[in-house]
Amino acid sequence: MLETLEKGVKGGKWFSLIDKVYSPKNLRAAWEKVLRNQGSAGVDRQSVESFSRHAERYLDELHIELKEGKYRPQPILRRWIPKPGTQKLRPLGIPAVRDRVVQGALRNVLEPLWEARFADQSYGFRPRRSCRDALRRVTELLRAGHTWVVDADIQSYFDTIPQRPLMEEVEEVVSDGRVLALVEGYLEQSIMEALVEWTPVSGTPQGAVISPLLANIYLHPVDEAVRAAGFEMVRYADDLVILCRSEDEAQNALALLREQMTGRGLQLHPEKTRLVDAEGESGFEFLGYHFRRGTRWPRKKSEQALKEKLRSKTRRTNGQSLRQVIATVNPILRGWFAYFQHSHKSTFEPLDGWLRRRLRSLLRGHSHRRGSARAYGADQTRWPNAFFTERGLFSLADAHRLQLQSRSGTH
């Protein structure tokens, strides 16, 4: 995409971008990504499936509306969903399907312009970068002796980004007034919650396709300032750590970070931002992992979130056979292991045991046996670990052992 835009740049700014946004090819590519991601219907109650039945007509309509300057986004539907590993709820914004398509098309045009500028220490929501890349970099720095860590939390980042300064950052690169109006229109997009419509005065709309890019744009000057000062930062969206060689260096890094955030109208969480000696007792958490003394394992919330998913699939009252339950939980286990496979070996066997106990309880219910302390011992005899292995239950501990054997070259 960047190569196709080269003719539109002058004096470091980009002109005549709107035709790239509403091009049929770009809108179709954006729609195909919406189709892959699926998701719920927005305020207009049009589902992805419904849109797909007449996709070509809807894409033509969006092309014309954008070309003629008549396109206006609909309000974002707000829903509250459980926050993994806690009893709290978090807001989820659901744009209409047609708005997700246009935002995707807009992102396809804007993203390459900033990718050429973004710093290496930024990993979140960027092409060809992932959580695993960020975690790998943290591990590299720890092994290289950067064991004093600024563990930082930006308080309510997505909700508190000042909109006018954010637009000024966008205007530093984009001079196409119609594209700027589209971006501003999304920032000013109203929210529909319980039949009440209101407009936020700060932040980017959570759940919007364009929001992660805008969030990265606003923190880019912070990335640059930290890099220029010689500090090693790893940032994934609003989750960041700065890894240093000494406590004094970490204190200086934190002072710089706090100054940068304050200057941008943001605030570090006073209770969740701290200096940590990774070789000490407490360690630090980043992207779902807990790091301490050269070892990492899933943080408690990550394990709790896994158990909650598995618990909902292994209830005694769900009426499913063991074969059906195993077919349901195996993809969950494989997905979780794919992310947490580099954890300490002590992580996996307790989770396997916890799940097998739930499955034995389920089997006891199928056979109409009562539960008791004595029954649990009998359950292990009646349904030993090998019983579940023979029926194809994915074992986290076995998968980890195979991974270690593969690394060492033994079979």
mmCIF file of C-alpha atoms in Angstrom:
data_model
loop_
_atom_site.group_PDB
_atom_site.id
_atom_site.type_symbol
_atom_site.label_atom_id
_atom_site.label_comp_id
_atom_site.label_asym_id
_atom_site.label_seq_id
_atom_site.Cartn_x
_atom_site.Cartn_y
_atom_site.Cartn_z
ATOM 1 C CA MET A 1 0.000 0.000 0.000
ATOM 2 C CA LEU A 2 2.827 2.422 0.873
ATOM 3 C CA GLU A 3 4.346 2.167 -2.603
ATOM 4 C CA THR A 4 1.011 3.048 -4.223
ATOM 5 C CA LEU A 5 0.821 6.188 -2.076
ATOM 6 C CA GLU A 6 4.308 7.527 -2.767
ATOM 7 C CA LYS A 7 3.065 10.039 -5.353
ATOM 8 C CA GLY A 8 0.808 11.658 -2.782
ATOM 9 C CA VAL A 9 3.468 12.862 -0.368
ATOM 10 C CA LYS A 10 4.800 16.413 -0.329
ATOM 11 C CA GLY A 11 6.894 17.999 2.400
ATOM 12 C CA GLY A 12 6.377 15.005 4.664
ATOM 13 C CA LYS A 13 2.582 15.202 4.405
ATOM 14 C CA TRP A 14 0.153 13.068 2.439
ATOM 15 C CA PHE A 15 -2.503 14.503 0.128
ATOM 16 C CA SER A 16 -5.296 12.989 -1.974
ATOM 17 C CA LEU A 17 -5.859 9.909 0.153
ATOM 18 C CA ILE A 18 -9.652 9.722 0.191
ATOM 19 C CA ASP A 19 -9.816 8.040 -3.229
ATOM 20 C CA LYS A 20 -7.576 5.279 -1.833
ATOM 21 C CA VAL A 21 -10.015 4.844 1.061
ATOM 22 C CA TYR A 22 -13.131 4.467 -1.076
ATOM 23 C CA SER A 23 -11.569 2.438 -3.892
ATOM 24 C CA PRO A 24 -13.676 -0.701 -4.507
ATOM 25 C CA LYS A 25 -10.611 -2.914 -4.108
ATOM 26 C CA ASN A 26 -9.794 -1.444 -0.689
ATOM 27 C CA LEU A 27 -13.384 -1.610 0.553
ATOM 28 C CA ARG A 28 -13.602 -5.229 -0.551
ATOM 29 C CA ALA A 29 -10.361 -6.095 1.272
ATOM 30 C CA ALA A 30 -11.660 -4.396 4.413
ATOM 31 C CA TRP A 31 -14.961 -6.286 4.154
ATOM 32 C CA GLU A 32 -13.176 -9.631 3.788
ATOM 33 C CA LYS A 33 -11.360 -8.984 7.063
ATOM 34 C CA VAL A 34 -14.624 -8.066 8.809
ATOM 35 C CA LEU A 35 -16.094 -11.298 7.458
ATOM 36 C CA ARG A 36 -13.179 -13.340 8.857
ATOM 37 C CA ASN A 37 -13.406 -11.668 12.266
ATOM 38 C CA GLN A 38 -17.212 -11.989 12.445
ATOM 39 C CA GLY A 39 -18.496 -10.216 15.597
ATOM 40 C CA SER A 40 -21.911 -9.005 16.720
ATOM 41 C CA ALA A 41 -24.370 -6.678 15.028
ATOM 42 C CA GLY A 42 -24.290 -2.966 15.869
ATOM 43 C CA VAL A 43 -27.109 -0.508 16.555
ATOM 44 C CA ASP A 44 -28.712 -1.187 13.161
ATOM 45 C CA ARG A 45 -28.955 -4.903 14.096
ATOM 46 C CA GLN A 46 -27.382 -5.924 10.800
ATOM 47 C CA SER A 47 -25.227 -8.998 11.313
ATOM 48 C CA VAL A 48 -22.122 -9.932 9.342
ATOM 49 C CA GLU A 49 -24.113 -12.781 7.819
ATOM 50 C CA SER A 50 -26.864 -10.396 6.717
ATOM 51 C CA PHE A 51 -24.327 -7.980 5.197
ATOM 52 C CA SER A 52 -22.645 -10.855 3.355
ATOM 53 C CA ARG A 53 -25.845 -11.775 1.513
ATOM 54 C CA HIS A 54 -25.781 -8.432 -0.334
ATOM 55 C CA ALA A 55 -22.148 -7.468 0.184
ATOM 56 C CA GLU A 56 -21.489 -6.171 -3.327
ATOM 57 C CA ARG A 57 -24.483 -3.846 -3.185
ATOM 58 C CA TYR A 58 -23.554 -2.544 0.276
ATOM 59 C CA LEU A 59 -19.926 -2.004 -0.771
ATOM 60 C CA ASP A 60 -21.090 -0.069 -3.838
ATOM 61 C CA GLU A 61 -23.275 2.100 -1.594
ATOM 62 C CA LEU A 62 -20.345 2.804 0.754
ATOM 63 C CA HIS A 63 -18.134 3.636 -2.228
ATOM 64 C CA ILE A 64 -20.666 6.214 -3.460
ATOM 65 C CA GLU A 65 -21.324 7.698 0.002
ATOM 66 C CA LEU A 66 -17.599 8.138 0.665
ATOM 67 C CA LYS A 67 -16.906 9.511 -2.810
ATOM 68 C CA GLU A 68 -19.730 12.058 -2.525
ATOM 69 C CA GLY A 69 -18.931 12.953 1.098
ATOM 70 C CA LYS A 70 -22.282 11.675 2.377
ATOM 71 C CA TYR A 71 -21.033 8.877 4.625
ATOM 72 C CA ARG A 72 -21.749 9.264 8.365
ATOM 73 C CA PRO A 73 -20.953 6.608 10.987
ATOM 74 C CA GLN A 74 -23.735 5.259 13.167
ATOM 75 C CA PRO A 75 -23.534 5.263 16.994
ATOM 76 C CA ILE A 76 -21.472 2.551 18.646
ATOM 77 C CA LEU A 77 -23.450 -0.035 20.587
ATOM 78 C CA ARG A 78 -22.023 -0.530 24.083
ATOM 79 C CA ARG A 79 -22.172 -3.864 25.866
ATOM 80 C CA TRP A 80 -20.599 -4.905 29.166
ATOM 81 C CA ILE A 81 -18.746 -8.223 29.239
ATOM 82 C CA PRO A 82 -16.865 -10.106 32.004
ATOM 83 C CA LYS A 83 -13.232 -9.114 32.468
ATOM 84 C CA PRO A 84 -11.168 -12.338 32.295
ATOM 85 C CA GLY A 85 -9.905 -13.532 35.665
ATOM 86 C CA THR A 86 -11.976 -11.038 37.681
ATOM 87 C CA GLN A 87 -15.545 -10.390 38.760
ATOM 88 C CA LYS A 88 -15.494 -7.008 37.037
ATOM 89 C CA LEU A 89 -17.086 -5.992 33.762
ATOM 90 C CA ARG A 90 -15.467 -4.055 30.939
ATOM 91 C CA PRO A 91 -17.129 -2.037 28.177
ATOM 92 C CA LEU A 92 -17.177 -3.391 24.651
ATOM 93 C CA GLY A 93 -17.988 -1.066 21.772
ATOM 94 C CA ILE A 94 -19.683 -2.659 18.759
ATOM 95 C CA PRO A 95 -19.702 -0.519 15.594
ATOM 96 C CA ALA A 96 -22.166 -1.334 12.831
ATOM 97 C CA VAL A 97 -20.810 -3.763 10.234
ATOM 98 C CA ARG A 98 -20.760 -1.066 7.520
ATOM 99 C CA ASP A 99 -18.737 1.212 9.818
ATOM 100 C CA ARG A 100 -16.274 -1.590 10.541
ATOM 101 C CA VAL A 101 -15.757 -1.943 6.792
ATOM 102 C CA VAL A 102 -15.050 1.772 6.304
ATOM 103 C CA GLN A 103 -12.766 1.903 9.337
ATOM 104 C CA GLY A 104 -10.844 -1.074 7.965
ATOM 105 C CA ALA A 105 -10.483 0.669 4.607
ATOM 106 C CA LEU A 106 -9.290 3.834 6.366
ATOM 107 C CA ARG A 107 -6.791 1.876 8.426
ATOM 108 C CA ASN A 108 -5.470 0.158 5.277
ATOM 109 C CA VAL A 109 -4.543 3.582 3.930
ATOM 110 C CA LEU A 110 -3.253 5.236 7.112
ATOM 111 C CA GLU A 111 -1.353 2.347 8.688
ATOM 112 C CA PRO A 112 1.519 2.214 6.137
ATOM 113 C CA LEU A 113 2.142 5.944 6.598
ATOM 114 C CA TRP A 114 2.931 5.454 10.275
ATOM 115 C CA GLU A 115 4.547 2.042 9.985
ATOM 116 C CA ALA A 116 7.435 3.820 8.278
ATOM 117 C CA ARG A 117 7.762 5.988 11.430
ATOM 118 C CA PHE A 118 6.861 3.767 14.378
ATOM 119 C CA ALA A 119 9.630 2.709 16.762
ATOM 120 C CA ASP A 120 10.880 -0.859 17.083
ATOM 121 C CA GLN A 121 9.865 -1.089 20.754
ATOM 122 C CA SER A 122 6.158 -0.819 19.846
ATOM 123 C CA TYR A 123 4.571 -4.233 19.218
ATOM 124 C CA GLY A 124 0.831 -3.944 19.743
ATOM 125 C CA PHE A 125 -1.635 -4.113 16.840
ATOM 126 C CA ARG A 126 1.024 -3.761 14.179
ATOM 127 C CA PRO A 127 1.563 -5.838 11.012
ATOM 128 C CA ARG A 128 3.942 -8.774 11.418
ATOM 129 C CA ARG A 129 4.328 -8.103 15.166
ATOM 130 C CA SER A 130 2.744 -9.953 18.048
ATOM 131 C CA CYS A 131 2.636 -10.521 21.792
ATOM 132 C CA ARG A 132 5.174 -13.312 21.323
ATOM 133 C CA ASP A 133 7.638 -10.879 19.742
ATOM 134 C CA ALA A 134 7.251 -8.499 22.679
ATOM 135 C CA LEU A 135 7.695 -11.326 25.204
ATOM 136 C CA ARG A 136 10.763 -12.586 23.348
ATOM 137 C CA ARG A 137 12.319 -9.114 23.552
ATOM 138 C CA VAL A 138 11.618 -8.884 27.286
ATOM 139 C CA THR A 139 13.320 -12.259 27.804
ATOM 140 C CA GLU A 140 16.338 -11.138 25.757
ATOM 141 C CA LEU A 141 16.743 -7.986 27.831
ATOM 142 C CA LEU A 142 16.409 -9.826 31.134
ATOM 143 C CA ARG A 143 19.069 -12.327 30.079
ATOM 144 C CA ALA A 144 21.309 -9.429 29.042
ATOM 145 C CA GLY A 145 21.187 -8.031 32.597
ATOM 146 C CA HIS A 146 18.346 -5.503 32.325
ATOM 147 C CA THR A 147 16.721 -6.763 35.513
ATOM 148 C CA TRP A 148 15.450 -3.510 37.022
ATOM 149 C CA VAL A 149 12.046 -2.936 35.522
ATOM 150 C CA VAL A 150 9.700 0.020 35.256
ATOM 151 C CA ASP A 151 6.361 -1.791 35.349
ATOM 152 C CA ALA A 152 3.990 0.914 34.073
ATOM 153 C CA ASP A 153 0.241 1.160 33.667
ATOM 154 C CA ILE A 154 -1.397 4.026 31.774
ATOM 155 C CA GLN A 155 -4.606 4.786 33.619
ATOM 156 C CA SER A 156 -7.695 4.256 31.386
ATOM 157 C CA TYR A 157 -5.597 4.994 28.308
ATOM 158 C CA PHE A 158 -8.094 4.404 25.494
ATOM 159 C CA ASP A 159 -10.774 6.392 27.353
ATOM 160 C CA THR A 160 -8.580 9.384 28.207
ATOM 161 C CA ILE A 161 -6.630 10.169 25.027
ATOM 162 C CA PRO A 162 -7.185 13.911 24.422
ATOM 163 C CA GLN A 163 -8.916 14.086 21.073
ATOM 164 C CA ARG A 164 -7.654 17.447 19.801
ATOM 165 C CA PRO A 165 -3.943 16.659 20.453
ATOM 166 C CA LEU A 166 -4.504 13.265 18.816
ATOM 167 C CA MET A 167 -5.917 14.951 15.731
ATOM 168 C CA GLU A 168 -2.879 17.240 15.679
ATOM 169 C CA GLU A 169 -0.640 14.148 15.533
ATOM 170 C CA VAL A 170 -2.654 12.819 12.600
ATOM 171 C CA GLU A 171 -2.513 16.219 10.880
ATOM 172 C CA GLU A 172 1.290 16.145 11.088
ATOM 173 C CA VAL A 173 1.198 13.415 8.448
ATOM 174 C CA VAL A 174 -2.178 13.698 6.666
ATOM 175 C CA SER A 175 -3.393 16.816 4.849
ATOM 176 C CA ASP A 176 -6.410 15.353 3.081
ATOM 177 C CA GLY A 177 -9.317 17.195 4.713
ATOM 178 C CA ARG A 178 -11.862 14.487 3.922
ATOM 179 C CA VAL A 179 -9.713 11.783 5.510
ATOM 180 C CA LEU A 180 -9.177 13.974 8.552
ATOM 181 C CA ALA A 181 -12.932 14.487 8.769
ATOM 182 C CA LEU A 182 -13.426 10.712 8.730
ATOM 183 C CA VAL A 183 -10.971 10.245 11.609
ATOM 184 C CA GLU A 184 -12.553 13.070 13.579
ATOM 185 C CA GLY A 185 -15.988 11.641 12.878
ATOM 186 C CA TYR A 186 -14.983 8.380 14.551
ATOM 187 C CA LEU A 187 -13.540 10.202 17.560
ATOM 188 C CA GLU A 188 -16.825 12.074 17.937
ATOM 189 C CA GLN A 189 -18.926 8.987 17.316
ATOM 190 C CA SER A 190 -21.762 8.720 19.812
ATOM 191 C CA ILE A 191 -22.373 5.691 22.022
ATOM 192 C CA MET A 192 -25.706 3.943 22.433
ATOM 193 C CA GLU A 193 -26.142 2.257 25.812
ATOM 194 C CA ALA A 194 -29.465 1.023 27.196
ATOM 195 C CA LEU A 195 -31.378 3.218 24.701
ATOM 196 C CA VAL A 196 -29.429 6.307 25.846
ATOM 197 C CA GLU A 197 -27.161 8.029 23.310
ATOM 198 C CA TRP A 198 -24.205 10.111 24.458
ATOM 199 C CA THR A 199 -20.931 11.410 23.031
ATOM 200 C CA PRO A 200 -17.587 10.989 24.866
ATOM 201 C CA VAL A 201 -15.374 14.073 25.041
ATOM 202 C CA SER A 202 -12.092 12.135 25.189
ATOM 203 C CA GLY A 203 -10.612 8.834 24.132
ATOM 204 C CA THR A 204 -10.959 6.625 21.089
ATOM 205 C CA PRO A 205 -13.985 4.343 20.710
ATOM 206 C CA GLN A 206 -13.150 0.931 22.198
ATOM 207 C CA GLY A 207 -13.978 -1.856 19.785
ATOM 208 C CA ALA A 208 -13.482 0.380 16.753
ATOM 209 C CA VAL A 209 -11.203 -1.017 14.045
ATOM 210 C CA ILE A 210 -9.283 2.258 13.787
ATOM 211 C CA SER A 211 -8.724 2.762 17.558
ATOM 212 C CA PRO A 212 -5.542 0.667 18.033
ATOM 213 C CA LEU A 213 -3.788 2.577 15.236
ATOM 214 C CA LEU A 214 -4.838 5.935 16.695
ATOM 215 C CA ALA A 215 -3.668 4.807 20.144
ATOM 216 C CA ASN A 216 -0.250 3.902 18.728
ATOM 217 C CA ILE A 217 -0.035 7.224 16.885
ATOM 218 C CA TYR A 218 -0.617 9.156 20.095
ATOM 219 C CA LEU A 219 2.080 7.245 22.022
ATOM 220 C CA HIS A 220 4.626 7.399 19.197
ATOM 221 C CA PRO A 221 6.296 10.599 20.546
ATOM 222 C CA VAL A 222 6.678 8.847 23.917
ATOM 223 C CA ASP A 223 8.354 5.904 22.182
ATOM 224 C CA GLU A 224 10.733 8.296 20.463
ATOM 225 C CA ALA A 225 11.600 10.186 23.653
ATOM 226 C CA VAL A 226 12.334 6.988 25.587
ATOM 227 C CA ARG A 227 14.435 5.620 22.746
ATOM 228 C CA ALA A 228 16.365 8.889 22.383
ATOM 229 C CA ALA A 229 17.213 8.755 26.094
ATOM 230 C CA GLY A 230 18.747 5.289 25.601
ATOM 231 C CA PHE A 231 16.218 3.266 27.602
ATOM 232 C CA GLU A 232 15.015 -0.179 26.558
ATOM 233 C CA MET A 233 11.227 -0.136 26.442
ATOM 234 C CA VAL A 234 8.853 -2.853 25.271
ATOM 235 C CA ARG A 235 5.328 -1.573 24.644
ATOM 236 C CA TYR A 236 2.233 -3.448 23.549
ATOM 237 C CA ALA A 237 -0.508 -0.819 23.101
ATOM 238 C CA ASP A 238 -0.965 0.650 26.609
ATOM 239 C CA ASP A 239 0.905 -2.176 28.370
ATOM 240 C CA LEU A 240 4.591 -1.342 28.726
ATOM 241 C CA VAL A 241 7.786 -2.092 30.631
ATOM 242 C CA ILE A 242 11.192 -0.384 30.585
ATOM 243 C CA LEU A 243 14.076 -2.713 31.405
ATOM 244 C CA CYS A 244 17.192 -1.209 32.980
ATOM 245 C CA ARG A 245 20.552 -2.326 34.344
ATOM 246 C CA SER A 246 20.294 -0.558 37.722
ATOM 247 C CA GLU A 247 17.793 0.924 40.141
ATOM 248 C CA ASP A 248 19.084 4.451 39.435
ATOM 249 C CA GLU A 249 18.577 3.951 35.694
ATOM 250 C CA ALA A 250 15.054 2.664 36.344
ATOM 251 C CA GLN A 251 14.239 5.700 38.486
ATOM 252 C CA ASN A 252 15.448 8.009 35.712
ATOM 253 C CA ALA A 253 13.414 6.090 33.142
ATOM 254 C CA LEU A 254 10.286 6.327 35.271
ATOM 255 C CA ALA A 255 10.786 10.071 35.748
ATOM 256 C CA LEU A 256 11.073 10.539 31.979
ATOM 257 C CA LEU A 257 8.036 8.352 31.318
ATOM 258 C CA ARG A 258 5.916 10.215 33.862
ATOM 259 C CA GLU A 259 6.988 13.550 32.354
ATOM 260 C CA GLN A 260 6.095 12.372 28.850
ATOM 261 C CA MET A 261 2.689 11.063 29.905
ATOM 262 C CA THR A 262 1.826 14.219 31.806
ATOM 263 C CA GLY A 263 2.812 16.328 28.810
ATOM 264 C CA ARG A 264 0.366 14.353 26.676
ATOM 265 C CA GLY A 265 -2.520 14.682 29.105
ATOM 266 C CA LEU A 266 -2.195 11.085 30.331
ATOM 267 C CA GLN A 267 -1.581 9.641 33.780
ATOM 268 C CA LEU A 268 0.355 6.651 35.052
ATOM 269 C CA HIS A 269 -1.694 4.601 37.480
ATOM 270 C CA PRO A 270 -0.327 5.520 40.928
ATOM 271 C CA GLU A 271 -0.844 2.031 42.386
ATOM 272 C CA LYS A 272 -0.040 -0.141 39.386
ATOM 273 C CA THR A 273 3.147 1.670 38.286
ATOM 274 C CA ARG A 274 6.272 0.641 40.178
ATOM 275 C CA LEU A 275 9.964 -0.213 40.057
ATOM 276 C CA VAL A 276 10.739 -3.919 40.310
ATOM 277 C CA ASP A 277 13.903 -5.939 40.786
ATOM 278 C CA ALA A 278 13.197 -8.945 38.564
ATOM 279 C CA GLU A 279 15.746 -10.901 40.594
ATOM 280 C CA GLY A 280 13.809 -10.205 43.794
ATOM 281 C CA GLU A 281 10.761 -11.816 45.358
ATOM 282 C CA SER A 282 7.904 -9.959 43.684
ATOM 283 C CA GLY A 283 8.719 -10.014 39.959
ATOM 284 C CA PHE A 284 6.477 -8.292 37.403
ATOM 285 C CA GLU A 285 3.657 -9.120 34.995
ATOM 286 C CA PHE A 286 3.505 -8.418 31.278
ATOM 287 C CA LEU A 287 1.120 -9.664 28.596
ATOM 288 C CA GLY A 288 -0.348 -12.423 30.729
ATOM 289 C CA TYR A 289 2.975 -13.740 32.079
ATOM 290 C CA HIS A 290 4.634 -13.342 35.467
ATOM 291 C CA PHE A 291 8.426 -12.861 35.309
ATOM 292 C CA ARG A 292 10.733 -13.523 38.255
ATOM 293 C CA ARG A 293 14.349 -14.642 38.643
ATOM 294 C CA GLY A 294 14.821 -15.690 35.037
ATOM 295 C CA THR A 295 11.612 -17.727 34.966
ATOM 296 C CA ARG A 296 8.157 -16.996 33.654
ATOM 297 C CA TRP A 297 4.780 -18.581 34.086
ATOM 298 C CA PRO A 298 1.155 -17.533 33.532
ATOM 299 C CA ARG A 299 -0.069 -14.918 35.965
ATOM 300 C CA LYS A 300 -2.908 -15.990 38.243
ATOM 301 C CA LYS A 301 -5.530 -14.136 36.187
ATOM 302 C CA SER A 302 -4.416 -16.026 33.073
ATOM 303 C CA GLU A 303 -4.889 -19.379 34.812
ATOM 304 C CA GLN A 304 -8.213 -18.267 36.264
ATOM 305 C CA ALA A 305 -9.441 -17.206 32.824
ATOM 306 C CA LEU A 306 -8.523 -20.635 31.425
ATOM 307 C CA LYS A 307 -10.316 -22.407 34.279
ATOM 308 C CA GLU A 308 -13.417 -20.294 33.770
ATOM 309 C CA LYS A 309 -13.562 -21.300 30.106
ATOM 310 C CA LEU A 310 -13.031 -24.960 30.928
ATOM 311 C CA ARG A 311 -15.488 -24.885 33.822
ATOM 312 C CA SER A 312 -18.256 -23.656 31.540
ATOM 313 C CA LYS A 313 -17.579 -26.566 29.152
ATOM 314 C CA THR A 314 -17.393 -29.323 31.785
ATOM 315 C CA ARG A 315 -20.504 -28.833 33.864
ATOM 316 C CA ARG A 316 -22.179 -32.060 34.986
ATOM 317 C CA THR A 317 -25.512 -30.714 33.769
ATOM 318 C CA ASN A 318 -24.505 -29.974 30.174
ATOM 319 C CA GLY A 319 -25.750 -33.371 28.967
ATOM 320 C CA GLN A 320 -22.763 -33.995 26.693
ATOM 321 C CA SER A 321 -20.793 -37.207 26.421
ATOM 322 C CA LEU A 322 -17.132 -37.341 27.408
ATOM 323 C CA ARG A 323 -16.200 -37.526 23.732
ATOM 324 C CA GLN A 324 -18.114 -34.311 23.021
ATOM 325 C CA VAL A 325 -16.611 -32.531 26.026
ATOM 326 C CA ILE A 326 -13.062 -33.486 25.023
ATOM 327 C CA ALA A 327 -13.715 -32.258 21.471
ATOM 328 C CA THR A 328 -14.844 -28.925 22.966
ATOM 329 C CA VAL A 329 -12.032 -28.373 25.483
ATOM 330 C CA ASN A 330 -9.097 -29.537 23.337
ATOM 331 C CA PRO A 331 -9.045 -26.407 21.090
ATOM 332 C CA ILE A 332 -9.138 -24.231 24.233
ATOM 333 C CA LEU A 333 -6.208 -26.142 25.742
ATOM 334 C CA ARG A 334 -4.184 -26.068 22.523
ATOM 335 C CA GLY A 335 -4.732 -22.340 22.082
ATOM 336 C CA TRP A 336 -3.742 -21.617 25.685
ATOM 337 C CA PHE A 337 -0.641 -23.797 25.413
ATOM 338 C CA ALA A 338 0.415 -22.132 22.159
ATOM 339 C CA TYR A 339 0.694 -18.853 24.049
ATOM 340 C CA PHE A 340 1.993 -20.087 27.416
ATOM 341 C CA GLN A 341 4.211 -22.930 26.201
ATOM 342 C CA HIS A 342 7.368 -21.150 27.378
ATOM 343 C CA SER A 343 6.251 -21.207 31.010
ATOM 344 C CA HIS A 344 8.090 -23.108 33.726
ATOM 345 C CA LYS A 345 7.326 -26.835 33.652
ATOM 346 C CA SER A 346 5.588 -26.660 37.041
ATOM 347 C CA THR A 347 2.737 -24.774 35.365
ATOM 348 C CA PHE A 348 1.135 -27.601 33.447
ATOM 349 C CA GLU A 349 0.614 -30.732 35.542
ATOM 350 C CA PRO A 350 -1.611 -29.005 38.173
ATOM 351 C CA LEU A 351 -3.882 -27.685 35.416
ATOM 352 C CA ASP A 352 -4.093 -31.122 33.796
ATOM 353 C CA GLY A 353 -4.987 -32.612 37.173
ATOM 354 C CA TRP A 354 -7.647 -29.979 37.841
ATOM 355 C CA LEU A 355 -9.334 -30.683 34.504
ATOM 356 C CA ARG A 356 -9.212 -34.464 34.957
ATOM 357 C CA ARG A 357 -10.918 -34.084 38.350
ATOM 358 C CA ARG A 358 -13.733 -32.166 36.686
ATOM 359 C CA LEU A 359 -14.056 -34.828 33.996
ATOM 360 C CA ARG A 360 -14.153 -37.582 36.605
ATOM 361 C CA SER A 361 -16.908 -35.691 38.393
ATOM 362 C CA LEU A 362 -18.775 -35.476 35.104
ATOM 363 C CA LEU A 363 -18.359 -39.227 34.521
ATOM 364 C CA ARG A 364 -19.536 -39.927 38.063
ATOM 365 C CA GLY A 365 -22.663 -37.948 37.287
ATOM 366 C CA HIS A 366 -23.195 -39.999 34.124
ATOM 367 C CA SER A 367 -23.016 -43.184 36.197
ATOM 368 C CA HIS A 368 -25.261 -41.714 38.969
ATOM 369 C CA ARG A 369 -22.616 -42.140 41.671
ATOM 370 C CA ARG A 370 -22.462 -39.821 44.650
ATOM 371 C CA GLY A 371 -19.390 -37.739 45.407
ATOM 372 C CA SER A 372 -17.330 -38.141 48.597
ATOM 373 C CA ALA A 373 -13.743 -38.103 49.741
ATOM 374 C CA ARG A 374 -13.669 -41.881 49.317
ATOM 375 C CA ALA A 375 -15.289 -41.625 45.877
ATOM 376 C CA TYR A 376 -12.518 -39.359 44.580
ATOM 377 C CA GLY A 377 -9.930 -42.057 45.289
ATOM 378 C CA ALA A 378 -12.104 -44.627 43.580
ATOM 379 C CA ASP A 379 -12.557 -42.285 40.644
ATOM 380 C CA GLN A 380 -8.812 -42.235 39.983
ATOM 381 C CA THR A 381 -8.779 -46.022 39.973
ATOM 382 C CA ARG A 382 -11.857 -46.280 37.763
ATOM 383 C CA TRP A 383 -10.730 -43.519 35.387
ATOM 384 C CA PRO A 384 -6.902 -43.208 35.569
ATOM 385 C CA ASN A 385 -4.941 -40.597 33.659
ATOM 386 C CA ALA A 386 -4.331 -43.057 30.840
ATOM 387 C CA PHE A 387 -8.096 -43.367 30.361
ATOM 388 C CA PHE A 388 -8.280 -39.707 29.274
ATOM 389 C CA THR A 389 -5.118 -39.937 27.177
ATOM 390 C CA GLU A 390 -6.581 -42.885 25.265
ATOM 391 C CA ARG A 391 -9.677 -40.802 24.519
ATOM 392 C CA GLY A 392 -7.617 -37.982 23.066
ATOM 393 C CA LEU A 393 -7.647 -35.394 25.871
ATOM 394 C CA PHE A 394 -4.935 -32.810 25.190
ATOM 395 C CA SER A 395 -2.362 -32.797 28.012
ATOM 396 C CA LEU A 396 -0.541 -29.540 28.718
ATOM 397 C CA ALA A 397 2.247 -31.387 30.582
ATOM 398 C CA ASP A 398 2.770 -33.907 27.771
ATOM 399 C CA ALA A 399 2.816 -31.126 25.171
ATOM 400 C CA HIS A 400 5.439 -29.269 27.200
ATOM 401 C CA ARG A 401 7.605 -32.390 27.532
ATOM 402 C CA LEU A 402 7.437 -32.978 23.783
ATOM 403 C CA GLN A 403 8.404 -29.367 23.191
ATOM 404 C CA LEU A 404 11.482 -29.715 25.447
ATOM 405 C CA GLN A 405 12.482 -32.933 23.683
ATOM 406 C CA SER A 406 12.159 -31.226 20.322
ATOM 407 C CA ARG A 407 14.393 -28.367 21.474
ATOM 408 C CA SER A 408 17.049 -30.713 22.827
ATOM 409 C CA GLY A 409 16.974 -32.862 19.696
ATOM 410 C CA THR A 410 15.990 -36.042 21.552
ATOM 411 C CA HIS A 411 13.057 -38.182 20.469
#
